[in-house]
Amino acid sequence: MATLATAIEKRTVRERSGSSIAYGALLLFTFLYYTRPEDLVPGLSVVPLEKIIGGIAIIALVSTLASGRVKGKFPLELKLLLVLLAHLIISIPFAYWHGGAFATVFERFSKGVTVGLMVTLIIENFGQLRKLLWVQAASLVITTIASIAIHHTESGRLIGALGGVFENPNDLAINIAINWPLCLAFLLLARGAVKGGAWGVGILAMLLGVVLTYSRSGLLATAVAVAICLWEFGVRGRRFYLIAAALILGVVGAGVIFATPHYLTRVESIFRGDIEGAEDHGSWEARRELLAYSIDETIHHPIFGIGAGNFGAATLTWRVTHNTYTEFAAEGGLPALFLYLAILYLAFRNLRKVRLLTAYRDNPEIQVFAGALWASLLAFAIGSFFASFEYELFPYFMVAYTSVFYRLCVQASDEQRAAGESPNGQAGQRLYGRS
């Protein structure tokens, strides 16, 4: 018996060690993905940090899967993501450019699937999820402030100082919009003036960053995120000081827009197209043309599409569609689009179902994060109409967050109901990883 108990204890220690390594690698990978220190630190670019850390995380994830500790943790949205990957692989032989489709599926999209797997299967308690969200939100604050400070521009528009996914002004602005609600959540939950002040500076810098990008799509996504946050935290959460602060910022923002004719013209061009002074350079008309091309390709290739990453080559435009939904339809066919829409729907459903749980009703912190994730996901869904994000990593971070969040809230609610405890009791401690 003693030998059996010792063996079980050793196996438990090994499982916890593997899970800890995988989680630490996931944290570091997230930080590197959003901050890209190799673009700032001389000589660091020669070291493939993301690949090394990602490889460690994958190895740890495989060992975690092999241990059998993740049984029952595969949510439907993760299964559909794997089906989507399989469909894109099957579509490669039907692609316009086989090599380009192969590279896009296995070198880009597969990473998003891996991220979804890692986040969903590695995170075990709310404390780990909270820390991961903190790393992502803080990284975007750092990236935004660095971009403003260095102030690299493209035709007068702010671009990401660190390159990568943020090199395009529109992509930088939409990423700011997606992460702004998370930063506001940490501001609301901050303890102490220093932490609160740091997050306050961060969210103001992010709003300034959106303005400096002159991004119309980013402005729309940010407006959605701010509106949802005001409703969730200000109206439903009865934090009326947020509404007052938003009114003040709104007046200041309106003053900045009207005092900057160029920016006002850019905003006006959202509704009127390529008007004089917008410096649209034919972008509005070009996007209408790309939309038409993507619909045409979908009609002619409805099952397998023209191949992942093939839109520019197949249409000879050498551009993406600037619309995640139509690009998925054109490059992966209608099955790819429907699968992607189903994954997004399930992510929203996760957050909607969280609101029905006792853990949500009794725990203010869960209420704040539920509202923030809802605003972030909706900002992403809106922003996706104006940019091609289907092969980036951050959409699958967002979907996985909702899966983990819902699972942990269900666990906490079940334990709370079974034990008859408050969220601050044993069930709450398990949820937050303090047991």
Tab-separated table of C-alpha atoms in Angstrom:
chain	number	residue	atom	x	y	z
A	1	MET	CA	0.000	0.000	0.000
A	2	ALA	CA	2.814	2.356	0.904
A	3	THR	CA	4.483	1.636	-2.427
A	4	LEU	CA	1.241	2.320	-4.307
A	5	ALA	CA	0.678	5.568	-2.402
A	6	THR	CA	4.235	6.668	-3.140
A	7	ALA	CA	3.835	5.921	-6.837
A	8	ILE	CA	0.571	7.895	-6.985
A	9	GLU	CA	2.184	10.812	-5.176
A	10	LYS	CA	5.168	10.826	-7.565
A	11	ARG	CA	2.860	10.736	-10.586
A	12	THR	CA	0.842	13.651	-9.184
A	13	VAL	CA	4.026	15.664	-8.666
A	14	ARG	CA	5.140	14.940	-12.258
A	15	GLU	CA	1.722	15.976	-13.618
A	16	ARG	CA	1.758	19.221	-11.644
A	17	SER	CA	5.323	19.915	-12.775
A	18	GLY	CA	4.415	19.357	-16.426
A	19	SER	CA	1.342	21.538	-16.096
A	20	SER	CA	3.404	24.260	-14.407
A	21	ILE	CA	5.999	24.205	-17.198
A	22	ALA	CA	3.296	24.356	-19.860
A	23	TYR	CA	1.555	27.263	-18.129
A	24	GLY	CA	4.805	29.183	-17.634
A	25	ALA	CA	5.670	28.675	-21.296
A	26	LEU	CA	2.185	29.859	-22.289
A	27	LEU	CA	2.603	33.044	-20.233
A	28	LEU	CA	6.001	33.757	-21.757
A	29	PHE	CA	4.775	32.978	-25.274
A	30	THR	CA	1.853	35.406	-24.827
A	31	PHE	CA	4.187	38.134	-23.600
A	32	LEU	CA	6.580	37.644	-26.510
A	33	TYR	CA	3.743	37.587	-29.059
A	34	TYR	CA	2.269	40.902	-27.922
A	35	THR	CA	5.443	42.817	-27.029
A	36	ARG	CA	8.013	41.497	-29.562
A	37	PRO	CA	11.118	42.492	-27.528
A	38	GLU	CA	13.351	41.168	-30.328
A	39	ASP	CA	12.427	44.268	-32.337
A	40	LEU	CA	13.707	46.591	-29.599
A	41	VAL	CA	16.690	44.780	-28.070
A	42	PRO	CA	19.703	44.690	-30.437
A	43	GLY	CA	20.849	41.184	-31.284
A	44	LEU	CA	17.796	39.490	-29.793
A	45	SER	CA	16.194	39.025	-33.201
A	46	VAL	CA	18.676	36.268	-34.079
A	47	VAL	CA	17.189	34.102	-31.305
A	48	PRO	CA	13.823	32.537	-32.293
A	49	LEU	CA	12.305	33.143	-28.868
A	50	GLU	CA	8.682	32.573	-29.841
A	51	LYS	CA	9.507	29.259	-31.532
A	52	ILE	CA	11.578	28.051	-28.580
A	53	ILE	CA	8.983	28.961	-25.960
A	54	GLY	CA	6.156	27.728	-28.184
A	55	GLY	CA	7.972	24.420	-28.633
A	56	ILE	CA	8.377	24.025	-24.880
A	57	ALA	CA	4.689	24.760	-24.378
A	58	ILE	CA	3.684	22.223	-27.046
A	59	ILE	CA	5.892	19.520	-25.528
A	60	ALA	CA	4.440	20.207	-22.091
A	61	LEU	CA	0.931	20.215	-23.586
A	62	VAL	CA	1.521	16.830	-25.247
A	63	SER	CA	2.758	15.389	-21.962
A	64	THR	CA	-0.317	16.821	-20.229
A	65	LEU	CA	-2.591	15.208	-22.834
A	66	ALA	CA	-0.747	11.903	-22.484
A	67	SER	CA	-1.259	11.960	-18.729
A	68	GLY	CA	-5.023	11.760	-19.200
A	69	ARG	CA	-5.669	14.723	-16.909
A	70	VAL	CA	-7.620	16.695	-19.525
A	71	LYS	CA	-10.452	14.238	-20.152
A	72	GLY	CA	-13.754	16.010	-20.614
A	73	LYS	CA	-12.133	19.397	-21.258
A	74	PHE	CA	-12.614	19.523	-25.022
A	75	PRO	CA	-15.408	22.071	-25.543
A	76	LEU	CA	-17.426	22.101	-28.758
A	77	GLU	CA	-15.747	25.264	-30.069
A	78	LEU	CA	-12.328	23.593	-29.767
A	79	LYS	CA	-13.589	20.533	-31.638
A	80	LEU	CA	-14.946	22.771	-34.402
A	81	LEU	CA	-11.577	24.547	-34.575
A	82	LEU	CA	-9.923	21.186	-35.189
A	83	VAL	CA	-12.543	20.398	-37.842
A	84	LEU	CA	-11.794	23.762	-39.471
A	85	LEU	CA	-8.078	22.908	-39.523
A	86	ALA	CA	-8.877	19.533	-41.116
A	87	HIS	CA	-11.075	21.205	-43.750
A	88	LEU	CA	-8.325	23.672	-44.692
A	89	ILE	CA	-5.841	20.793	-44.978
A	90	ILE	CA	-8.216	18.864	-47.236
A	91	SER	CA	-8.650	22.042	-49.316
A	92	ILE	CA	-4.932	22.325	-50.141
A	93	PRO	CA	-5.034	20.065	-53.258
A	94	PHE	CA	-7.853	22.223	-54.649
A	95	ALA	CA	-5.986	25.502	-54.050
A	96	TYR	CA	-4.969	27.933	-56.773
A	97	TRP	CA	-1.420	27.880	-55.357
A	98	HIS	CA	-0.697	24.667	-53.465
A	99	GLY	CA	2.520	25.875	-51.848
A	100	GLY	CA	0.968	29.062	-50.546
A	101	ALA	CA	-2.025	27.202	-49.130
A	102	PHE	CA	0.218	24.628	-47.439
A	103	ALA	CA	2.374	27.336	-45.852
A	104	THR	CA	-0.640	29.331	-44.656
A	105	VAL	CA	-2.363	26.328	-43.093
A	106	PHE	CA	0.649	24.735	-41.416
A	107	GLU	CA	2.778	27.787	-40.638
A	108	ARG	CA	0.052	30.258	-39.660
A	109	PHE	CA	-3.391	28.822	-38.982
A	110	SER	CA	-2.077	25.746	-37.174
A	111	LYS	CA	-0.458	28.095	-34.635
A	112	GLY	CA	-3.864	29.568	-33.837
A	113	VAL	CA	-5.230	26.064	-33.288
A	114	THR	CA	-2.259	25.281	-31.045
A	115	VAL	CA	-2.894	28.435	-29.033
A	116	GLY	CA	-6.542	27.441	-28.606
A	117	LEU	CA	-5.480	23.998	-27.391
A	118	MET	CA	-2.860	25.333	-24.994
A	119	VAL	CA	-5.085	27.947	-23.381
A	120	THR	CA	-8.096	25.654	-23.103
A	121	LEU	CA	-6.302	22.594	-21.791
A	122	ILE	CA	-3.472	24.017	-19.681
A	123	ILE	CA	-5.310	26.564	-17.522
A	124	GLU	CA	-6.691	24.906	-14.411
A	125	ASN	CA	-8.009	27.727	-12.209
A	126	PHE	CA	-9.187	31.293	-12.362
A	127	GLY	CA	-5.938	32.620	-10.929
A	128	GLN	CA	-4.055	31.296	-13.948
A	129	LEU	CA	-6.627	32.731	-16.359
A	130	ARG	CA	-6.500	36.095	-14.626
A	131	LYS	CA	-2.703	36.179	-14.846
A	132	LEU	CA	-2.780	35.323	-18.551
A	133	LEU	CA	-5.306	38.075	-19.237
A	134	TRP	CA	-3.129	40.461	-17.225
A	135	VAL	CA	-0.061	39.604	-19.315
A	136	GLN	CA	-1.964	40.204	-22.558
A	137	ALA	CA	-3.556	43.470	-21.406
A	138	ALA	CA	-0.319	44.826	-19.923
A	139	SER	CA	1.590	43.870	-23.069
A	140	LEU	CA	-0.827	45.883	-25.223
A	141	VAL	CA	-0.393	48.881	-22.919
A	142	ILE	CA	3.395	48.604	-23.261
A	143	THR	CA	3.138	48.215	-27.036
A	144	THR	CA	0.813	51.205	-27.375
A	145	ILE	CA	2.905	53.507	-25.194
A	146	ALA	CA	6.089	52.417	-27.005
A	147	SER	CA	4.419	53.100	-30.352
A	148	ILE	CA	3.339	56.582	-29.246
A	149	ALA	CA	6.777	57.361	-27.792
A	150	ILE	CA	8.751	56.196	-30.827
A	151	HIS	CA	6.012	57.460	-33.141
A	152	HIS	CA	6.791	55.568	-36.295
A	153	THR	CA	4.281	56.675	-38.906
A	154	GLU	CA	3.028	55.608	-42.308
A	155	SER	CA	1.590	58.548	-44.292
A	156	GLY	CA	1.174	60.362	-40.990
A	157	ARG	CA	-0.604	57.419	-39.310
A	158	LEU	CA	0.809	55.769	-36.200
A	159	ILE	CA	2.037	52.204	-36.720
A	160	GLY	CA	3.150	49.666	-34.145
A	161	ALA	CA	6.649	50.364	-32.908
A	162	LEU	CA	7.374	46.660	-32.662
A	163	GLY	CA	6.301	45.444	-36.092
A	164	GLY	CA	4.674	42.054	-36.435
A	165	VAL	CA	0.893	41.978	-36.265
A	166	PHE	CA	0.824	45.641	-35.186
A	167	GLU	CA	2.794	47.058	-38.098
A	168	ASN	CA	-0.400	48.026	-39.911
A	169	PRO	CA	-2.182	51.053	-38.330
A	170	ASN	CA	-5.594	49.390	-38.669
A	171	ASP	CA	-4.404	46.167	-37.034
A	172	LEU	CA	-2.805	48.104	-34.179
A	173	ALA	CA	-6.007	50.107	-33.604
A	174	ILE	CA	-8.292	47.066	-33.630
A	175	ASN	CA	-5.992	45.182	-31.254
A	176	ILE	CA	-6.134	48.162	-28.915
A	177	ALA	CA	-9.937	48.075	-29.131
A	178	ILE	CA	-9.994	44.354	-28.328
A	179	ASN	CA	-7.783	44.710	-25.257
A	180	TRP	CA	-9.113	48.017	-23.945
A	181	PRO	CA	-11.996	46.361	-22.022
A	182	LEU	CA	-9.543	44.004	-20.308
A	183	CYS	CA	-7.449	46.980	-19.172
A	184	LEU	CA	-10.575	48.683	-17.848
A	185	ALA	CA	-11.467	45.500	-15.964
A	186	PHE	CA	-8.090	45.474	-14.234
A	187	LEU	CA	-8.511	49.171	-13.432
A	188	LEU	CA	-11.872	48.465	-11.766
A	189	LEU	CA	-10.388	45.567	-9.784
A	190	ALA	CA	-7.102	47.305	-8.911
A	191	ARG	CA	-6.195	47.635	-5.254
A	192	GLY	CA	-4.215	50.731	-4.415
A	193	ALA	CA	-3.682	54.068	-6.089
A	194	VAL	CA	-0.469	53.029	-7.848
A	195	LYS	CA	-1.979	50.041	-9.655
A	196	GLY	CA	-5.148	51.946	-10.440
A	197	GLY	CA	-3.179	54.916	-11.722
A	198	ALA	CA	-1.017	52.697	-13.940
A	199	TRP	CA	-4.051	51.097	-15.566
A	200	GLY	CA	-5.708	54.512	-15.882
A	201	VAL	CA	-2.711	55.875	-17.772
A	202	GLY	CA	-2.736	52.746	-19.900
A	203	ILE	CA	-6.362	53.009	-21.018
A	204	LEU	CA	-5.964	56.723	-21.832
A	205	ALA	CA	-2.816	55.964	-23.843
A	206	MET	CA	-4.696	53.275	-25.744
A	207	LEU	CA	-7.472	55.705	-26.662
A	208	LEU	CA	-4.843	58.183	-27.839
A	209	GLY	CA	-3.183	55.407	-29.832
A	210	VAL	CA	-6.417	54.695	-31.710
A	211	VAL	CA	-6.765	58.391	-32.589
A	212	LEU	CA	-3.152	58.627	-33.799
A	213	THR	CA	-3.590	55.644	-36.126
A	214	TYR	CA	-6.337	57.556	-37.978
A	215	SER	CA	-7.973	54.142	-38.320
A	216	ARG	CA	-11.664	54.246	-39.178
A	217	SER	CA	-12.165	50.547	-38.502
A	218	GLY	CA	-10.257	50.858	-35.228
A	219	LEU	CA	-12.414	53.811	-34.224
A	220	LEU	CA	-15.610	51.819	-34.862
A	221	ALA	CA	-14.311	48.807	-32.907
A	222	THR	CA	-13.192	51.048	-30.035
A	223	ALA	CA	-16.565	52.810	-29.971
A	224	VAL	CA	-18.270	49.415	-29.674
A	225	ALA	CA	-15.917	48.327	-26.873
A	226	VAL	CA	-16.410	51.573	-24.940
A	227	ALA	CA	-20.194	51.489	-25.370
A	228	ILE	CA	-20.458	47.893	-24.135
A	229	CYS	CA	-18.166	48.657	-21.180
A	230	LEU	CA	-20.282	51.662	-20.207
A	231	TRP	CA	-23.391	49.516	-20.294
A	232	GLU	CA	-21.831	46.564	-18.438
A	233	PHE	CA	-19.862	48.462	-15.809
A	234	GLY	CA	-21.539	51.858	-15.679
A	235	VAL	CA	-25.249	51.092	-16.045
A	236	ARG	CA	-25.606	47.434	-15.026
A	237	GLY	CA	-22.756	47.646	-12.516
A	238	ARG	CA	-24.058	50.974	-11.144
A	239	ARG	CA	-20.663	52.647	-11.440
A	240	PHE	CA	-22.107	55.952	-12.498
A	241	TYR	CA	-18.761	57.688	-12.147
A	242	LEU	CA	-17.708	55.801	-15.282
A	243	ILE	CA	-20.544	57.403	-17.220
A	244	ALA	CA	-19.502	60.841	-15.950
A	245	ALA	CA	-15.868	60.137	-16.892
A	246	ALA	CA	-16.982	58.918	-20.336
A	247	LEU	CA	-18.963	62.117	-20.918
A	248	ILE	CA	-15.913	64.218	-20.042
A	249	LEU	CA	-13.668	62.131	-22.300
A	250	GLY	CA	-16.308	62.279	-25.010
A	251	VAL	CA	-16.358	66.072	-24.925
A	252	VAL	CA	-12.550	66.200	-24.991
A	253	GLY	CA	-12.436	63.650	-27.801
A	254	ALA	CA	-15.002	65.530	-29.847
A	255	GLY	CA	-12.965	68.688	-29.363
A	256	VAL	CA	-9.837	66.901	-30.609
A	257	ILE	CA	-11.679	65.577	-33.668
A	258	PHE	CA	-13.197	68.929	-34.596
A	259	ALA	CA	-9.882	70.679	-33.940
A	260	THR	CA	-8.181	68.251	-36.315
A	261	PRO	CA	-9.839	68.688	-39.732
A	262	HIS	CA	-7.898	65.806	-41.248
A	263	TYR	CA	-9.153	63.344	-38.641
A	264	LEU	CA	-12.714	64.680	-38.936
A	265	THR	CA	-12.560	64.127	-42.685
A	266	ARG	CA	-11.275	60.575	-42.143
A	267	VAL	CA	-14.216	59.852	-39.835
A	268	GLU	CA	-16.649	61.413	-42.298
A	269	SER	CA	-15.273	59.209	-45.089
A	270	ILE	CA	-16.614	56.149	-43.238
A	271	PHE	CA	-20.051	57.128	-44.521
A	272	ARG	CA	-19.200	59.130	-47.664
A	273	GLY	CA	-16.261	57.209	-49.141
A	274	ASP	CA	-13.173	58.767	-50.692
A	275	ILE	CA	-13.979	62.436	-50.067
A	276	GLU	CA	-11.482	65.229	-50.536
A	277	GLY	CA	-8.954	65.514	-47.720
A	278	ALA	CA	-9.505	61.983	-46.363
A	279	GLU	CA	-6.260	60.741	-47.934
A	280	ASP	CA	-8.075	57.508	-48.593
A	281	HIS	CA	-5.957	56.866	-51.693
A	282	GLY	CA	-8.782	54.847	-53.190
A	283	SER	CA	-8.979	52.538	-50.176
A	284	TRP	CA	-12.763	52.780	-49.840
A	285	GLU	CA	-13.384	51.918	-53.481
A	286	ALA	CA	-10.644	49.274	-53.450
A	287	ARG	CA	-12.254	47.512	-50.515
A	288	ARG	CA	-15.603	47.485	-52.265
A	289	GLU	CA	-13.878	45.880	-55.242
A	290	LEU	CA	-12.121	43.333	-53.015
A	291	LEU	CA	-15.445	42.515	-51.375
A	292	ALA	CA	-16.965	41.865	-54.792
A	293	TYR	CA	-14.005	39.680	-55.768
A	294	SER	CA	-14.289	37.638	-52.562
A	295	ILE	CA	-18.011	37.049	-53.073
A	296	ASP	CA	-17.387	36.029	-56.676
A	297	GLU	CA	-14.668	33.556	-55.657
A	298	THR	CA	-16.983	32.112	-53.002
A	299	ILE	CA	-19.744	31.581	-55.566
A	300	HIS	CA	-17.388	29.824	-57.992
A	301	HIS	CA	-15.555	27.777	-55.314
A	302	PRO	CA	-18.178	27.197	-52.587
A	303	ILE	CA	-16.818	23.972	-51.062
A	304	PHE	CA	-13.029	24.203	-50.845
A	305	GLY	CA	-12.422	27.820	-51.845
A	306	ILE	CA	-9.325	28.969	-53.706
A	307	GLY	CA	-6.924	27.939	-50.955
A	308	ALA	CA	-5.777	29.461	-47.666
A	309	GLY	CA	-3.747	32.618	-48.247
A	310	ASN	CA	-4.426	32.487	-51.991
A	311	PHE	CA	-6.835	35.401	-52.459
A	312	GLY	CA	-4.239	37.942	-53.562
A	313	ALA	CA	-2.568	35.580	-56.020
A	314	ALA	CA	-5.781	34.139	-57.459
A	315	THR	CA	-7.354	37.560	-58.077
A	316	LEU	CA	-4.047	39.241	-59.047
A	317	THR	CA	-4.851	42.031	-56.567
A	318	TRP	CA	-2.039	40.903	-54.234
A	319	ARG	CA	-4.143	42.073	-51.309
A	320	VAL	CA	-6.217	40.501	-48.582
A	321	THR	CA	-9.969	41.141	-48.609
A	322	HIS	CA	-9.830	43.308	-45.449
A	323	ASN	CA	-12.766	41.254	-44.189
A	324	THR	CA	-12.181	38.127	-42.116
A	325	TYR	CA	-15.537	36.594	-42.984
A	326	THR	CA	-15.424	36.994	-46.762
A	327	GLU	CA	-11.769	35.970	-46.884
A	328	PHE	CA	-12.526	32.723	-45.074
A	329	ALA	CA	-15.426	32.129	-47.479
A	330	ALA	CA	-13.287	32.830	-50.557
A	331	GLU	CA	-10.204	30.895	-49.439
A	332	GLY	CA	-11.822	28.018	-47.533
A	333	GLY	CA	-15.294	27.861	-49.041
A	334	LEU	CA	-18.616	28.140	-47.243
A	335	PRO	CA	-17.784	25.288	-44.816
A	336	ALA	CA	-14.828	27.316	-43.500
A	337	LEU	CA	-17.011	30.402	-43.060
A	338	PHE	CA	-19.798	28.489	-41.298
A	339	LEU	CA	-17.336	26.743	-38.992
A	340	TYR	CA	-15.702	30.055	-38.098
A	341	LEU	CA	-19.078	31.703	-37.433
A	342	ALA	CA	-20.105	28.732	-35.297
A	343	ILE	CA	-16.897	29.054	-33.240
A	344	LEU	CA	-17.572	32.752	-32.639
A	345	TYR	CA	-21.209	32.012	-31.759
A	346	LEU	CA	-20.132	29.409	-29.192
A	347	ALA	CA	-17.686	31.905	-27.674
A	348	PHE	CA	-20.513	34.413	-27.202
A	349	ARG	CA	-22.743	31.633	-25.878
A	350	ASN	CA	-20.119	30.732	-23.263
A	351	LEU	CA	-20.231	34.270	-21.878
A	352	ARG	CA	-24.023	34.384	-22.028
A	353	LYS	CA	-24.276	31.096	-20.110
A	354	VAL	CA	-21.831	32.359	-17.478
A	355	ARG	CA	-24.394	35.016	-16.509
A	356	LEU	CA	-26.834	32.268	-15.513
A	357	LEU	CA	-24.465	30.671	-12.992
A	358	THR	CA	-24.390	31.253	-9.243
A	359	ALA	CA	-20.672	32.041	-9.416
A	360	TYR	CA	-21.480	35.020	-11.644
A	361	ARG	CA	-24.304	36.179	-9.410
A	362	ASP	CA	-22.241	36.045	-6.221
A	363	ASN	CA	-18.779	37.092	-7.373
A	364	PRO	CA	-18.213	40.727	-8.510
A	365	GLU	CA	-14.839	39.888	-10.059
A	366	ILE	CA	-16.403	37.258	-12.314
A	367	GLN	CA	-19.027	39.822	-13.324
A	368	VAL	CA	-16.311	42.292	-14.318
A	369	PHE	CA	-14.355	39.797	-16.404
A	370	ALA	CA	-17.515	38.489	-18.046
A	371	GLY	CA	-18.398	42.026	-19.124
A	372	ALA	CA	-14.856	42.749	-20.309
A	373	LEU	CA	-14.610	39.547	-22.366
A	374	TRP	CA	-18.030	40.251	-23.886
A	375	ALA	CA	-16.931	43.757	-24.936
A	376	SER	CA	-13.604	42.470	-26.280
A	377	LEU	CA	-15.205	39.695	-28.294
A	378	LEU	CA	-17.830	42.013	-29.764
A	379	ALA	CA	-15.168	44.597	-30.670
A	380	PHE	CA	-13.250	41.831	-32.435
A	381	ALA	CA	-16.369	40.656	-34.298
A	382	ILE	CA	-17.012	44.205	-35.527
A	383	GLY	CA	-13.370	44.871	-36.351
A	384	SER	CA	-13.242	41.653	-38.378
A	385	PHE	CA	-15.498	43.250	-40.988
A	386	PHE	CA	-12.636	45.624	-41.818
A	387	ALA	CA	-9.498	43.484	-41.498
A	388	SER	CA	-8.309	39.940	-42.220
A	389	PHE	CA	-7.537	38.227	-38.913
A	390	GLU	CA	-8.373	34.593	-39.671
A	391	TYR	CA	-4.753	33.402	-39.659
A	392	GLU	CA	-3.564	35.489	-36.691
A	393	LEU	CA	-3.293	34.100	-33.161
A	394	PHE	CA	-5.288	36.563	-31.085
A	395	PRO	CA	-8.794	35.479	-32.304
A	396	TYR	CA	-8.120	32.008	-30.955
A	397	PHE	CA	-6.766	33.401	-27.707
A	398	MET	CA	-10.146	35.152	-27.306
A	399	VAL	CA	-12.233	32.066	-28.096
A	400	ALA	CA	-10.170	29.910	-25.730
A	401	TYR	CA	-10.536	32.482	-22.938
A	402	THR	CA	-14.321	32.165	-23.091
A	403	SER	CA	-14.088	28.358	-23.023
A	404	VAL	CA	-11.863	28.330	-19.953
A	405	PHE	CA	-13.849	31.073	-18.236
A	406	TYR	CA	-17.125	29.194	-18.668
A	407	ARG	CA	-15.632	25.871	-17.531
A	408	LEU	CA	-14.152	27.395	-14.372
A	409	CYS	CA	-17.357	29.236	-13.520
A	410	VAL	CA	-19.361	26.024	-13.938
A	411	GLN	CA	-16.943	24.196	-11.654
A	412	ALA	CA	-17.145	26.928	-9.031
A	413	SER	CA	-20.945	27.027	-9.190
A	414	ASP	CA	-21.191	23.230	-8.844
A	415	GLU	CA	-18.790	23.142	-5.905
A	416	GLN	CA	-20.495	26.095	-4.278
A	417	ARG	CA	-23.917	24.487	-4.627
A	418	ALA	CA	-22.692	21.096	-3.395
A	419	ALA	CA	-20.829	22.490	-0.397
A	420	GLY	CA	-23.268	25.278	0.376
A	421	GLU	CA	-20.354	27.712	0.557
A	422	SER	CA	-19.931	31.333	-0.444
A	423	PRO	CA	-17.466	32.295	-3.244
A	424	ASN	CA	-14.939	33.152	-0.527
A	425	GLY	CA	-15.034	29.649	0.823
A	426	GLN	CA	-13.395	26.446	-0.365
A	427	ALA	CA	-15.058	26.454	-3.781
A	428	GLY	CA	-13.962	30.014	-4.430
A	429	GLN	CA	-10.420	29.144	-3.376
A	430	ARG	CA	-10.317	26.275	-5.880
A	431	LEU	CA	-11.579	28.553	-8.620
A	432	TYR	CA	-8.858	31.080	-7.896
A	433	GLY	CA	-6.141	28.460	-7.433
A	434	ARG	CA	-5.646	29.158	-3.725
A	435	SER	CA	-6.437	25.728	-2.311
